[in-house]
PDB file of C-alpha atoms and ligand atoms in Angstrom:
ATOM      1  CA  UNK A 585     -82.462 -28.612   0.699  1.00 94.00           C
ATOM      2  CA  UNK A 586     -79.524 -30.801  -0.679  1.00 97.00           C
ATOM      3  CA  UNK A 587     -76.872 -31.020   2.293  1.00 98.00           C
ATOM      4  CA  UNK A 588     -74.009 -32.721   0.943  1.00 98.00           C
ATOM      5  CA  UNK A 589     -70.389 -34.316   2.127  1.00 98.00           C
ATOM      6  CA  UNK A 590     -66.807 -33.878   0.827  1.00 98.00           C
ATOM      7  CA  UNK A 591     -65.037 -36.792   2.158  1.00 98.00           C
ATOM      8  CA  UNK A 592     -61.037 -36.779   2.751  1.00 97.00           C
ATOM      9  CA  UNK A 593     -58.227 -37.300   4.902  1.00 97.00           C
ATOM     10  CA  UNK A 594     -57.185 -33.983   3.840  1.00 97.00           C
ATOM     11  CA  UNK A 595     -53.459 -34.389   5.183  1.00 97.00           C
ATOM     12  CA  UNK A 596     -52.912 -31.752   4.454  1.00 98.00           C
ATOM     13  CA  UNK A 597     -55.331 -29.383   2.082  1.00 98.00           C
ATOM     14  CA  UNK A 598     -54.360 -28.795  -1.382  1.00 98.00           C
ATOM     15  CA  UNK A 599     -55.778 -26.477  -3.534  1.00 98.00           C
ATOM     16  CA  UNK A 600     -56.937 -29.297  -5.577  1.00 97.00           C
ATOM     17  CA  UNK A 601     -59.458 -29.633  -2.434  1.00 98.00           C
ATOM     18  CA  UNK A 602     -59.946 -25.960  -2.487  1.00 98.00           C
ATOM     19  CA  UNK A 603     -60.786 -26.021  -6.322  1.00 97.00           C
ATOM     20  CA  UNK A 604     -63.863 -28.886  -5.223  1.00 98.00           C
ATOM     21  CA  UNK A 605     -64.642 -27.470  -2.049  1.00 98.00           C
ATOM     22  CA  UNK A 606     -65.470 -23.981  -3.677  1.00 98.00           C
ATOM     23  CA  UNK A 607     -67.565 -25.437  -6.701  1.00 98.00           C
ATOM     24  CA  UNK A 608     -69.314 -27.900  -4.613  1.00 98.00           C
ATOM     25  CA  UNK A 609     -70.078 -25.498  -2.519  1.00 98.00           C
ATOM     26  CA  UNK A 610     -71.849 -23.081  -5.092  1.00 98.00           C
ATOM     27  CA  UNK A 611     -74.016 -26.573  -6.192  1.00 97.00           C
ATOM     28  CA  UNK A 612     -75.494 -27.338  -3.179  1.00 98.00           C
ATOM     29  CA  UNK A 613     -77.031 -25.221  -0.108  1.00 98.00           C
ATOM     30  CA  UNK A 614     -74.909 -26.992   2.555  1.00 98.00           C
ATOM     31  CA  UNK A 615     -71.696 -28.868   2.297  1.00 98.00           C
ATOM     32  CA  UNK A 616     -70.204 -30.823   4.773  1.00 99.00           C
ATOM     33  CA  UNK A 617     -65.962 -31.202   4.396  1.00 99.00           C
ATOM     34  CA  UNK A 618     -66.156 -34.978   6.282  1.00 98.00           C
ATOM     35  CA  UNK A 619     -62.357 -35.231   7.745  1.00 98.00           C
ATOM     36  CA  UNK A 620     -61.617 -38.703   8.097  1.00 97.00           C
ATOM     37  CA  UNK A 621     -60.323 -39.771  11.590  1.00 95.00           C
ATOM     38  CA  UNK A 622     -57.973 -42.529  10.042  1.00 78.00           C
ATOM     39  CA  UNK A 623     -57.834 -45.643  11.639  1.00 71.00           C
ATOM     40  CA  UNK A 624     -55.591 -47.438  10.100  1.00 72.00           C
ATOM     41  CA  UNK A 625     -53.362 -44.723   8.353  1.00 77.00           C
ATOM     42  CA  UNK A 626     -50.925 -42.704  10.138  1.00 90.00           C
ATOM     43  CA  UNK A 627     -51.608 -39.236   9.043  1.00 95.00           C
ATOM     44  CA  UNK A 628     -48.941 -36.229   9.471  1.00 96.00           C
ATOM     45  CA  UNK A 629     -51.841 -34.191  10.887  1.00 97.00           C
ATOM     46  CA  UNK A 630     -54.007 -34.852  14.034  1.00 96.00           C
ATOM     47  CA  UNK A 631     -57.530 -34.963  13.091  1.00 97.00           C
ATOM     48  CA  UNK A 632     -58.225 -32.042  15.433  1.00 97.00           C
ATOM     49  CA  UNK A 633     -55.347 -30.323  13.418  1.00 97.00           C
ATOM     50  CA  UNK A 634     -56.693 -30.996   9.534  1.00 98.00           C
ATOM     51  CA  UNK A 635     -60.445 -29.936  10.962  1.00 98.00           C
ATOM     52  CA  UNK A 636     -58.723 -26.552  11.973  1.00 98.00           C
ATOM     53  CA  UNK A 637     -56.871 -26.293   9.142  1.00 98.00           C
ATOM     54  CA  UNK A 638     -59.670 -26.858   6.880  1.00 98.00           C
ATOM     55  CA  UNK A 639     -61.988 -23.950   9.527  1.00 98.00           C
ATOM     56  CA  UNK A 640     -59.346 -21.609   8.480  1.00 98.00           C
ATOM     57  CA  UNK A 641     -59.245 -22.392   4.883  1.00 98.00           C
ATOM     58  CA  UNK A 642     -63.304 -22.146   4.090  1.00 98.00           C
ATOM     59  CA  UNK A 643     -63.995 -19.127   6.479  1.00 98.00           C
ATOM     60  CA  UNK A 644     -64.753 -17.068   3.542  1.00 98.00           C
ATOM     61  CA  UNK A 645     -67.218 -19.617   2.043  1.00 98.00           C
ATOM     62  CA  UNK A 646     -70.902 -19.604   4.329  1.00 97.00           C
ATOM     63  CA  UNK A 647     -72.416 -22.776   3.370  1.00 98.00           C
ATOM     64  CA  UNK A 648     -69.201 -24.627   4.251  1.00 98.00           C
ATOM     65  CA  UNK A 649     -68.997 -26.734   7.781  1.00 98.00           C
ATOM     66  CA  UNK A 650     -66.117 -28.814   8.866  1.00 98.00           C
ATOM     67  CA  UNK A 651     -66.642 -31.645  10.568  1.00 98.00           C
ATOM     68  CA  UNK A 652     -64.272 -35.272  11.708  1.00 98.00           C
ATOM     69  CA  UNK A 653     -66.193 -39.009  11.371  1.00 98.00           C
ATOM     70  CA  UNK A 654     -65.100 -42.673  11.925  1.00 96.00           C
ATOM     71  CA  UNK A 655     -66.271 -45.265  10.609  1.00 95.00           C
ATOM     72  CA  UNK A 656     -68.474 -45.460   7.371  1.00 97.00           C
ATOM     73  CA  UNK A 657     -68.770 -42.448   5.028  1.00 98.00           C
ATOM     74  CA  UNK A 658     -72.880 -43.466   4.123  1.00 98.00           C
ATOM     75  CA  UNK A 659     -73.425 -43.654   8.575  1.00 97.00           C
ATOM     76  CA  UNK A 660     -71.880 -40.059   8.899  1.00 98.00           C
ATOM     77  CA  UNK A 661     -74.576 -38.916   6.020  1.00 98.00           C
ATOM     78  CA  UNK A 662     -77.400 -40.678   7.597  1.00 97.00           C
ATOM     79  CA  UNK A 663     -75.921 -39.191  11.011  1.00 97.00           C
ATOM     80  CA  UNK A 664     -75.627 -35.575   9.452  1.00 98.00           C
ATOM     81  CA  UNK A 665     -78.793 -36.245   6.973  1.00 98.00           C
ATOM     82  CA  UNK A 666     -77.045 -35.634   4.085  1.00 98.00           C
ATOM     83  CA  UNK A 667     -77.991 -37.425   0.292  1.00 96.00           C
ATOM     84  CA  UNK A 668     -75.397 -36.295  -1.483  1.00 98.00           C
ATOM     85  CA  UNK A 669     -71.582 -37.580  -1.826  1.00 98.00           C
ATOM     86  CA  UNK A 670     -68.879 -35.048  -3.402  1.00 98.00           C
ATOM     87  CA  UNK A 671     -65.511 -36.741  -5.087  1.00 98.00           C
ATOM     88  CA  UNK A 672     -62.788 -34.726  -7.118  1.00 97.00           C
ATOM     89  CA  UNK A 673     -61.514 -37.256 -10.147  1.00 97.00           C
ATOM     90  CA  UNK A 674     -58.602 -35.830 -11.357  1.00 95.00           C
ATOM     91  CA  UNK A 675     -57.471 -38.848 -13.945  1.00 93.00           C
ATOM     92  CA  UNK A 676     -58.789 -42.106 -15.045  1.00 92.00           C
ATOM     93  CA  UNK A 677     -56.670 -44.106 -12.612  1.00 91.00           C
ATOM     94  CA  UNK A 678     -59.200 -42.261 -10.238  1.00 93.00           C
ATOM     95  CA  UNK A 679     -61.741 -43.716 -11.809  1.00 95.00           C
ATOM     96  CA  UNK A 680     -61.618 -47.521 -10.767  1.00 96.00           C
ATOM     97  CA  UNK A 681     -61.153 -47.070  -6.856  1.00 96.00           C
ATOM     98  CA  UNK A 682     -64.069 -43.991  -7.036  1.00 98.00           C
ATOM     99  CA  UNK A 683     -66.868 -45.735  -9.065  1.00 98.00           C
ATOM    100  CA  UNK A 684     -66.362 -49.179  -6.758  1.00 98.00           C
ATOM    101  CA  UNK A 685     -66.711 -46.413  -3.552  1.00 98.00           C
ATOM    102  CA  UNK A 686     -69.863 -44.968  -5.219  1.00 98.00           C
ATOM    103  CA  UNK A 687     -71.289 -48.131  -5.592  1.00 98.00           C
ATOM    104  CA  UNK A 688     -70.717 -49.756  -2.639  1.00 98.00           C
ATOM    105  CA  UNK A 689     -71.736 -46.885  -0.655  1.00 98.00           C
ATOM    106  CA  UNK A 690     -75.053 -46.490  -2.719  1.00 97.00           C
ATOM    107  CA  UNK A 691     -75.845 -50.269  -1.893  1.00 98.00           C
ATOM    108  CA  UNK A 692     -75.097 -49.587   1.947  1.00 98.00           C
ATOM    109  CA  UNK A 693     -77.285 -46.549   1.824  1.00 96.00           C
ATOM    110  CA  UNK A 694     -79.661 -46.603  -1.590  1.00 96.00           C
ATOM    111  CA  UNK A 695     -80.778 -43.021  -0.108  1.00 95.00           C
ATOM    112  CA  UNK A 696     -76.971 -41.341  -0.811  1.00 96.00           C
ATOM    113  CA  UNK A 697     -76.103 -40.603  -4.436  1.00 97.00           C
ATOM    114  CA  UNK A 698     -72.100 -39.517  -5.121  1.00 98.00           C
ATOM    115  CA  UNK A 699     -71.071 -36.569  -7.295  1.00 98.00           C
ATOM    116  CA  UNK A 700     -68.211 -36.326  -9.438  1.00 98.00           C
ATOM    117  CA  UNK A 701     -66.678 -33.274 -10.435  1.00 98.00           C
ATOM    118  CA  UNK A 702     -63.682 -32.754 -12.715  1.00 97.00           C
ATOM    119  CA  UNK A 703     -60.420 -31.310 -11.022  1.00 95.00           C
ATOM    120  CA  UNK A 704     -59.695 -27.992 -12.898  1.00 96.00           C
ATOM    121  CA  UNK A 705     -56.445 -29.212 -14.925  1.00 95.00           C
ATOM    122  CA  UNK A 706     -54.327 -26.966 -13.464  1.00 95.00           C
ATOM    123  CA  UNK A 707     -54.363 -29.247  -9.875  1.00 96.00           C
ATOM    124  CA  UNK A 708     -54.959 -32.315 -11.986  1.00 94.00           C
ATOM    125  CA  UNK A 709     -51.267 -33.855 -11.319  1.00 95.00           C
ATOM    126  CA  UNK A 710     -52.050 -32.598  -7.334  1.00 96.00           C
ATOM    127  CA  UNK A 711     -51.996 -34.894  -3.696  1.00 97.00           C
ATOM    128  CA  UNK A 712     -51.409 -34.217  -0.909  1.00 97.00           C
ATOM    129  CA  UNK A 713     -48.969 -37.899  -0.655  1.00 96.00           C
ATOM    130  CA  UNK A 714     -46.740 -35.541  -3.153  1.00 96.00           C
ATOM    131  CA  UNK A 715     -47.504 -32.436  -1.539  1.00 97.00           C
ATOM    132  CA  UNK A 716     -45.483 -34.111   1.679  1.00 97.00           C
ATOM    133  CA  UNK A 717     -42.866 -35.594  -0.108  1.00 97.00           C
ATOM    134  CA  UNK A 718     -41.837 -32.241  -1.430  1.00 97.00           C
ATOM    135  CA  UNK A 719     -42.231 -30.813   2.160  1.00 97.00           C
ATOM    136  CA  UNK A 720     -39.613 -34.085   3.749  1.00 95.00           C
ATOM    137  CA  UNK A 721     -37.228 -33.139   0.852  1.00 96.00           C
ATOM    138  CA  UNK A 722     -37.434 -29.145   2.115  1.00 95.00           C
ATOM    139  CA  UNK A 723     -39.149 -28.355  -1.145  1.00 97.00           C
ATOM    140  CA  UNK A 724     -41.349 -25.417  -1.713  1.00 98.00           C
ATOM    141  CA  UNK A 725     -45.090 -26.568  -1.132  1.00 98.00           C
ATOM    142  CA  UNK A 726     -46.370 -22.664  -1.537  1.00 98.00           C
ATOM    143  CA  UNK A 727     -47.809 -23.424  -5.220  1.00 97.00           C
ATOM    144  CA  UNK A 728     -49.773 -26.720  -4.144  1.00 98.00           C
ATOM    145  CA  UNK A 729     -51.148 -25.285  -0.667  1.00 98.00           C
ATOM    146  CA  UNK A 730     -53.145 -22.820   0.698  1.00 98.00           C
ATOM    147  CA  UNK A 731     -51.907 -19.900   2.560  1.00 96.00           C
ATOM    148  CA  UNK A 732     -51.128 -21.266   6.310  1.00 95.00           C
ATOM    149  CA  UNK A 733     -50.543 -25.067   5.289  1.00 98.00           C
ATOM    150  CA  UNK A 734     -46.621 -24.376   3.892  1.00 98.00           C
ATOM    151  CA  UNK A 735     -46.177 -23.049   7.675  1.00 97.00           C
ATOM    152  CA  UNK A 736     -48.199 -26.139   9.350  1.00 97.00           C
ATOM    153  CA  UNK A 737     -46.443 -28.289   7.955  1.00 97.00           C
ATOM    154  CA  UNK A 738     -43.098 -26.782   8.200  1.00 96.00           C
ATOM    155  CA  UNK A 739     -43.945 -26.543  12.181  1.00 96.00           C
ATOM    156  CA  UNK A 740     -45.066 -30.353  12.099  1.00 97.00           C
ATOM    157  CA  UNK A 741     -42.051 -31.114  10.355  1.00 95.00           C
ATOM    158  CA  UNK A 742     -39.650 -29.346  12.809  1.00 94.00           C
ATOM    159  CA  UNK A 743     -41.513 -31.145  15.914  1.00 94.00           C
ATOM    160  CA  UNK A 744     -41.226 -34.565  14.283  1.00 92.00           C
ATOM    161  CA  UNK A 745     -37.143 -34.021  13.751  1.00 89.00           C
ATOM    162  CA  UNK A 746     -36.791 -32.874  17.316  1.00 93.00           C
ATOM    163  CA  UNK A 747     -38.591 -35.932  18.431  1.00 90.00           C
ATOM    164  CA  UNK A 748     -36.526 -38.388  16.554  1.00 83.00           C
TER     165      UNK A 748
HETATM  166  O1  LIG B1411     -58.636 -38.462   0.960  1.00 80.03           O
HETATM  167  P1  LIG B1411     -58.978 -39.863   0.597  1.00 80.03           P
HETATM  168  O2  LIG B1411     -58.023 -40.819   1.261  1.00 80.03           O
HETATM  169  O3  LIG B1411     -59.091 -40.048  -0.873  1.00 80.03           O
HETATM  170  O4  LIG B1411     -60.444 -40.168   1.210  1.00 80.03           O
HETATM  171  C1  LIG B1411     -60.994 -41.441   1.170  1.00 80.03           C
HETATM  172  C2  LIG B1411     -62.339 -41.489   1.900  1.00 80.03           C
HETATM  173  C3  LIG B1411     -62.287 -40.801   3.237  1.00 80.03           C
HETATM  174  C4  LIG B1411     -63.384 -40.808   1.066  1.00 80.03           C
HETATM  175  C5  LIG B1411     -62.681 -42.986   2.059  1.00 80.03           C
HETATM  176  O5  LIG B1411     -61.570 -43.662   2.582  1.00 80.03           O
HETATM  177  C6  LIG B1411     -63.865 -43.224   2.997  1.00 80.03           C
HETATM  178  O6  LIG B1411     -64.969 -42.897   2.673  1.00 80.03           O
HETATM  179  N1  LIG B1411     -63.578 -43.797   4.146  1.00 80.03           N
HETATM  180  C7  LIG B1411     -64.562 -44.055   5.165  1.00 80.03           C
HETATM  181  C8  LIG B1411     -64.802 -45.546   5.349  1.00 80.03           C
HETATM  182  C9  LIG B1411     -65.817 -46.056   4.365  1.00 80.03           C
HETATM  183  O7  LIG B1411     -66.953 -45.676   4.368  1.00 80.03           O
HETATM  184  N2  LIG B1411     -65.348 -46.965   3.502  1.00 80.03           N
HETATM  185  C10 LIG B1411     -66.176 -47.651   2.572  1.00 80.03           C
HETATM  186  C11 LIG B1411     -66.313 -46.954   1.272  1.00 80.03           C
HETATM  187  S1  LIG B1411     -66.566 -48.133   0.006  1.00 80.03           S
END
């Protein structure tokens, strides 16, 4: 049984995530979409809000399961029993920050192994950092997104202006 985790902040879901979430999840009998609870970050998205997001995303897809952590990535696999580790690279300036990750998680936990897979080119140029600075400059986000997000975040964007 190989149970494996797709770690993220996933603020918001692009369909770069999609692309890995879907061919993970065809690898592997259960995967895990870990939805990190930033600590230090200020995301646009409440965790409770990118796990729901995420729900509504992968309902189509049975082996998927969404779930938040805190803390370290290899103590939410021991915690969910999971030996497996999935990362999207999409270029080599991917490469550096991923492969020190991988390694320094695999010391921490010898028992977790990380998988890379290749982002299909046509969401190789994709994050979600762009995918909100199109959506503060009233861009169209519907090409980088999936179906509900362009709405989620146009809501989130209206309640931040009324607040300020
Ligand atoms: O969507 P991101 O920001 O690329 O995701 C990064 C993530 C969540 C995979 C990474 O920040 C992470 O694993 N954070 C948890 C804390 C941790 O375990 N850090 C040590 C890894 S060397």
């Amino acid at each position: 049984m190989i149970r494996a985790i797709y770690p993220g902040s996933f603020d918001p879901v692009t369909l770069g995530h999609m692309d890995i979430i879907r061919r993970a999840s065809k690898t592997v009998d259960e995967l895990i979409v870990g939805v990190l609870n930033n600590g230090g970050k200020t995301p646009l998205f409440t965790t409770g809000e990118r796990v729901r997001m995420l729900e509504e995303v992968t309902r189509d897809i049975p082996n998927v399961r969404i779930m938040s952590f805190s803390g370290l990535l290899v103590d939410f696999a021991r915690h969910t029993e999971s030996n497996l580790i999935v990362r999207g690279l999409r270029a080599i300036s991917d490469f550096d920050y991923e492969l020190q990750m991988a390694q320094t998680n695999r010391k921490m936990n010898p028992d977790v192994d990380t998988m890379f897979l290749a982002t299909s080119l046509e969401y190789a140029y994709l994050s979600s950092t762009t995918v909100k600075e199109v959506a503060f400059c009233d861009g169209d986000i519907r090409e980088f997104v999936p179906a509900p997000v362009p709405e989620l975040v146009r809501e989130k964007l209206r309640e931040l202006q009324a607040q300020s």
